[in-house]
PDB file of C-alpha atoms in Angstrom:
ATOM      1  CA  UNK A 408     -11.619  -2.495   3.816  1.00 58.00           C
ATOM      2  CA  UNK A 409     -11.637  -6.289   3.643  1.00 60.00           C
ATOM      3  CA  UNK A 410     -11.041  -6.915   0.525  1.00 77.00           C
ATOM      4  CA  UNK A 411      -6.815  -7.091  -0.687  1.00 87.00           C
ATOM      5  CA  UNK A 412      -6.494  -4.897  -3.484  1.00 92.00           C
ATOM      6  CA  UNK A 413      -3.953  -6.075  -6.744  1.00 94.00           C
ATOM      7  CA  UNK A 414      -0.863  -4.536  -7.460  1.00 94.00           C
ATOM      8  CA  UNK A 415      -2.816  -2.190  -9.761  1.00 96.00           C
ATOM      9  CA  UNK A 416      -4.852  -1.241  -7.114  1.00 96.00           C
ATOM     10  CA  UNK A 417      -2.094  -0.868  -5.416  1.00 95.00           C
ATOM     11  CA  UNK A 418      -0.404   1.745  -7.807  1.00 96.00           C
ATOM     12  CA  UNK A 419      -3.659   3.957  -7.633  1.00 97.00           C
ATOM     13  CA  UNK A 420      -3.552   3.657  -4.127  1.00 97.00           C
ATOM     14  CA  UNK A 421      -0.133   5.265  -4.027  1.00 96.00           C
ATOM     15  CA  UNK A 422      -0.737   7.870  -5.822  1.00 97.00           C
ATOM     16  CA  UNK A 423      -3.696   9.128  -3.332  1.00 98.00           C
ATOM     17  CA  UNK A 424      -2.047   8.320  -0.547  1.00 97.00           C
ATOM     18  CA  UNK A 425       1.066  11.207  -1.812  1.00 97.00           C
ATOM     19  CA  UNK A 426      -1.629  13.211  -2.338  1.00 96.00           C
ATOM     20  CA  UNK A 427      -5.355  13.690  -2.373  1.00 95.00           C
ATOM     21  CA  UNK A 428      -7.988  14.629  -3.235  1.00 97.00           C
ATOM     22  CA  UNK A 429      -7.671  13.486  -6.981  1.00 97.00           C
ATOM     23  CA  UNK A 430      -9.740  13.564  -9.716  1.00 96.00           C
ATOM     24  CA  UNK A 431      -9.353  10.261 -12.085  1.00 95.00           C
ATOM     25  CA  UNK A 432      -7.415  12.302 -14.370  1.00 95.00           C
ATOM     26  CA  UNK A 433      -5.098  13.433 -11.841  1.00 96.00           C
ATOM     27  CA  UNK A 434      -4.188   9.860 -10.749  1.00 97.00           C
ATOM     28  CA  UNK A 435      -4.042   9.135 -14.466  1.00 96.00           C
ATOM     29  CA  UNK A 436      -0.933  11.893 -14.379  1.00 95.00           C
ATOM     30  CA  UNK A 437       0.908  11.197 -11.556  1.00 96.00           C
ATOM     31  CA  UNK A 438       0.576   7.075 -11.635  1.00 95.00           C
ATOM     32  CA  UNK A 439       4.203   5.993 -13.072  1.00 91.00           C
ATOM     33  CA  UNK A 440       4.068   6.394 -17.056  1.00 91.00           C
ATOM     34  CA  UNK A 441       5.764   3.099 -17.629  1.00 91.00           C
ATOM     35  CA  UNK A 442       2.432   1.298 -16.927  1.00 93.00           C
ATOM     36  CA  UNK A 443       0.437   3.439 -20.149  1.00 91.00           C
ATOM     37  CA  UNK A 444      -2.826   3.424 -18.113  1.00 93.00           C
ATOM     38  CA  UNK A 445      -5.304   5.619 -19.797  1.00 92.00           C
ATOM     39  CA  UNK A 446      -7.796   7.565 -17.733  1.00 92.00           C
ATOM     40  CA  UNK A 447     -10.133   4.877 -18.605  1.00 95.00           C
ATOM     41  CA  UNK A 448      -7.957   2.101 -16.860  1.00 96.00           C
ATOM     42  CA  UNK A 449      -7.970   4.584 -13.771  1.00 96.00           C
ATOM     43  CA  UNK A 450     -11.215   4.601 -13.684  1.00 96.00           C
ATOM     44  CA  UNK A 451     -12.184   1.564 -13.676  1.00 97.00           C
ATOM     45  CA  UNK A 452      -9.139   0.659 -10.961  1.00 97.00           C
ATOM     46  CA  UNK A 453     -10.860   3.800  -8.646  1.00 97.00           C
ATOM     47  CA  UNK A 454     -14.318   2.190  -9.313  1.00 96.00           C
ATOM     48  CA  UNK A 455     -12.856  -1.069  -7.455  1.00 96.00           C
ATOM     49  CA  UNK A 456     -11.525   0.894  -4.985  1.00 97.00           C
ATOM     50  CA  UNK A 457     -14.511   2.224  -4.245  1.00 96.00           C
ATOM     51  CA  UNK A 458     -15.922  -1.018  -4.052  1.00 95.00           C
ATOM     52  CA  UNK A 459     -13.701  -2.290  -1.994  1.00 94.00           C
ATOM     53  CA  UNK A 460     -14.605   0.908   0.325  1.00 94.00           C
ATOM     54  CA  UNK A 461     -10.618   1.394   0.028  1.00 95.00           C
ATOM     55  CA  UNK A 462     -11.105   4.792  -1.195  1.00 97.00           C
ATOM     56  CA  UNK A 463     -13.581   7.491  -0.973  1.00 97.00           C
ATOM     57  CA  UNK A 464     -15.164  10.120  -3.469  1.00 97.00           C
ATOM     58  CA  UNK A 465     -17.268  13.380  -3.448  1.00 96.00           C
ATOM     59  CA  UNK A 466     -18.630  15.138  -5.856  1.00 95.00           C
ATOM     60  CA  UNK A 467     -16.882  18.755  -7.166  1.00 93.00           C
ATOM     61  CA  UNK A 468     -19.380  19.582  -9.945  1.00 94.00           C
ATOM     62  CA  UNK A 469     -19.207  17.235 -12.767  1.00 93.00           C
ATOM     63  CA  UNK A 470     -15.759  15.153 -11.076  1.00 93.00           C
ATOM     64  CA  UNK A 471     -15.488  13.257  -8.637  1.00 96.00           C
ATOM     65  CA  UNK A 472     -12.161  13.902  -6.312  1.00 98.00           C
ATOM     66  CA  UNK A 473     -11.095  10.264  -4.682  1.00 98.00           C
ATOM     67  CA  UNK A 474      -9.159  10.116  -1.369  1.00 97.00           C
ATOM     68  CA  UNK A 475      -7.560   6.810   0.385  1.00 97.00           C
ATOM     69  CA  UNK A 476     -10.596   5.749   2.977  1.00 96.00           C
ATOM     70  CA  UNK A 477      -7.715   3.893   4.865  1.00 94.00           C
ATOM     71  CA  UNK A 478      -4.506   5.054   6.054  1.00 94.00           C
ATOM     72  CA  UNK A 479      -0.797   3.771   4.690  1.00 94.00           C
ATOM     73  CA  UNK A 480       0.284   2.439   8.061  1.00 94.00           C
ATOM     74  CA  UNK A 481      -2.857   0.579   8.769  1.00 92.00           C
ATOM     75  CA  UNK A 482      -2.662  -1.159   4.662  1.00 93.00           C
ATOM     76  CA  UNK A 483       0.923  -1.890   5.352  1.00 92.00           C
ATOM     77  CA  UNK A 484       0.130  -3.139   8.771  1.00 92.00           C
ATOM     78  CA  UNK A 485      -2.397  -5.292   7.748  1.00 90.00           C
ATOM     79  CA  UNK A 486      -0.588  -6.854   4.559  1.00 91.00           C
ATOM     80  CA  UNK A 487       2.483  -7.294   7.105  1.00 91.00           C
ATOM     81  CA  UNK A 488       0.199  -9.874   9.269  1.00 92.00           C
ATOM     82  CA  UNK A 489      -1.807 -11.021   6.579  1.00 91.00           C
ATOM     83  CA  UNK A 490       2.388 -12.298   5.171  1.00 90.00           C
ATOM     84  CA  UNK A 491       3.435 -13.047   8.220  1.00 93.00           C
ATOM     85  CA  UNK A 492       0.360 -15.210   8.940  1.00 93.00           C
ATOM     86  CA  UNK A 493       0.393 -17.108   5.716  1.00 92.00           C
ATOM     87  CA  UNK A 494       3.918 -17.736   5.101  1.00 92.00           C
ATOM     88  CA  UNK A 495       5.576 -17.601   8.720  1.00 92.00           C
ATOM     89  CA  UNK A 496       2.762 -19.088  10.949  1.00 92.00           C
ATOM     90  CA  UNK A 497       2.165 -15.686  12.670  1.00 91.00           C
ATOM     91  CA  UNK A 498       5.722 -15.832  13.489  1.00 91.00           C
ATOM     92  CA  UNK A 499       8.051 -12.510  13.092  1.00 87.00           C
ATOM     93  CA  UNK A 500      11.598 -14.920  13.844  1.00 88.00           C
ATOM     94  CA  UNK A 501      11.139 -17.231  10.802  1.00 90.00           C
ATOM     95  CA  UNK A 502      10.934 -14.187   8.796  1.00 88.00           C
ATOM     96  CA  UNK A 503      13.992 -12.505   9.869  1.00 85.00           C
ATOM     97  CA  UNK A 504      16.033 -15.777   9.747  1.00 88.00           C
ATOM     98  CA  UNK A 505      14.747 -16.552   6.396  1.00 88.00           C
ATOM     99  CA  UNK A 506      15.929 -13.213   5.488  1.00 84.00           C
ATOM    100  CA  UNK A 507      19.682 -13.314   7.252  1.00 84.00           C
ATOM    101  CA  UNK A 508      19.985 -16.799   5.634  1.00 87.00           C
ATOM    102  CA  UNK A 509      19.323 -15.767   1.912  1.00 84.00           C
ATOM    103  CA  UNK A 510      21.519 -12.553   2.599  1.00 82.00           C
ATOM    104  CA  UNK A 511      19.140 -10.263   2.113  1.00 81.00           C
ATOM    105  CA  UNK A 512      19.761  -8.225   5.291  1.00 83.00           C
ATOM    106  CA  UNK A 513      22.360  -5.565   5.151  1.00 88.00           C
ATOM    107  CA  UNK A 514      25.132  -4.425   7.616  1.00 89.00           C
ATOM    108  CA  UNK A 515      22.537  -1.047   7.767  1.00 92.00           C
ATOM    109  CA  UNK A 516      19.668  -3.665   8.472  1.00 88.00           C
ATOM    110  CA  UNK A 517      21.062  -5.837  10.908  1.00 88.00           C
ATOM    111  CA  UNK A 518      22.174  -2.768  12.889  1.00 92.00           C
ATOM    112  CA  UNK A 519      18.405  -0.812  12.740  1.00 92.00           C
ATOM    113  CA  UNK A 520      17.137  -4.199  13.990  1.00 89.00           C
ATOM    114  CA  UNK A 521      19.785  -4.674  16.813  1.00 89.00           C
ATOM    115  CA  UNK A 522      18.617  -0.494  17.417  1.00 93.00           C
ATOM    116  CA  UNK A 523      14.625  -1.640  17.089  1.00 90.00           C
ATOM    117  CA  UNK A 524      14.965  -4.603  19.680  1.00 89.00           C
ATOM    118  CA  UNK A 525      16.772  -2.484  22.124  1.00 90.00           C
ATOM    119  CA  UNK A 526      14.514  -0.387  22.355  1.00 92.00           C
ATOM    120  CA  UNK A 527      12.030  -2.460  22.532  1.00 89.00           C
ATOM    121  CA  UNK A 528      13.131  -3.937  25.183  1.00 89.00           C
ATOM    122  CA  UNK A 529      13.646  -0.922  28.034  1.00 84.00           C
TER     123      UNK A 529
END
């Protein structure tokens, strides 16, 4: 997948990767009702996907049944960078103090950190 997918994408996306394989109107069902897609909107949000060789469908008679072509970890991985990249200069340290100076990192947070580095370092 090269292509970033939109937050729309994005929804669809979670919805496979919970579970799969889908057909459209399955996604249609389980995306979060406060959006109001319609199957049609689904459809044409799997038929980027596909495009974007982000997901994956076979046929089951006259459905299709669409399952992520890439994993969670490795989309979250990559968008991670991809952020990191752009907005920290590749940098993980600018991102953490940009975080600890607007507050945003909890008592919990600071401590899983502290927890991630040690380890990280034996």
């Amino acid at each position: 997948m090269v292509e970033r997918i939109s937050d729309a994408e994005h929804a669809v996306m979670e919805v496979l990767w919970d579970e799969s394989p889908l057909t459209a109107q399955d996604v249609a069902e389980r995306v979060d009702p406060e959006r109001g897609w319609s199957a049609a909107t689904v459809k044409t949000l799997l038929g980027r996907l596909l495009g974007k060789e982000a997901v994956r469908h076979e046929v089951d008679g006259r459905r299709y049944l669409y399952s992520p072509a890439v994993r969670r970890e490795e989309y979250v991985a990559r968008e991670s960078d991809r952020l990191i990249d752009r907005l920290f200069g590749g940098r993980l340290t600018p991102l953490v103090a940009h975080l600890a100076e607007r507050d945003a990192l909890s008592d919990q947070d600071i401590s899983e950190i502290e927890a991630l580095l040690k380890a990280l370092k034996q």
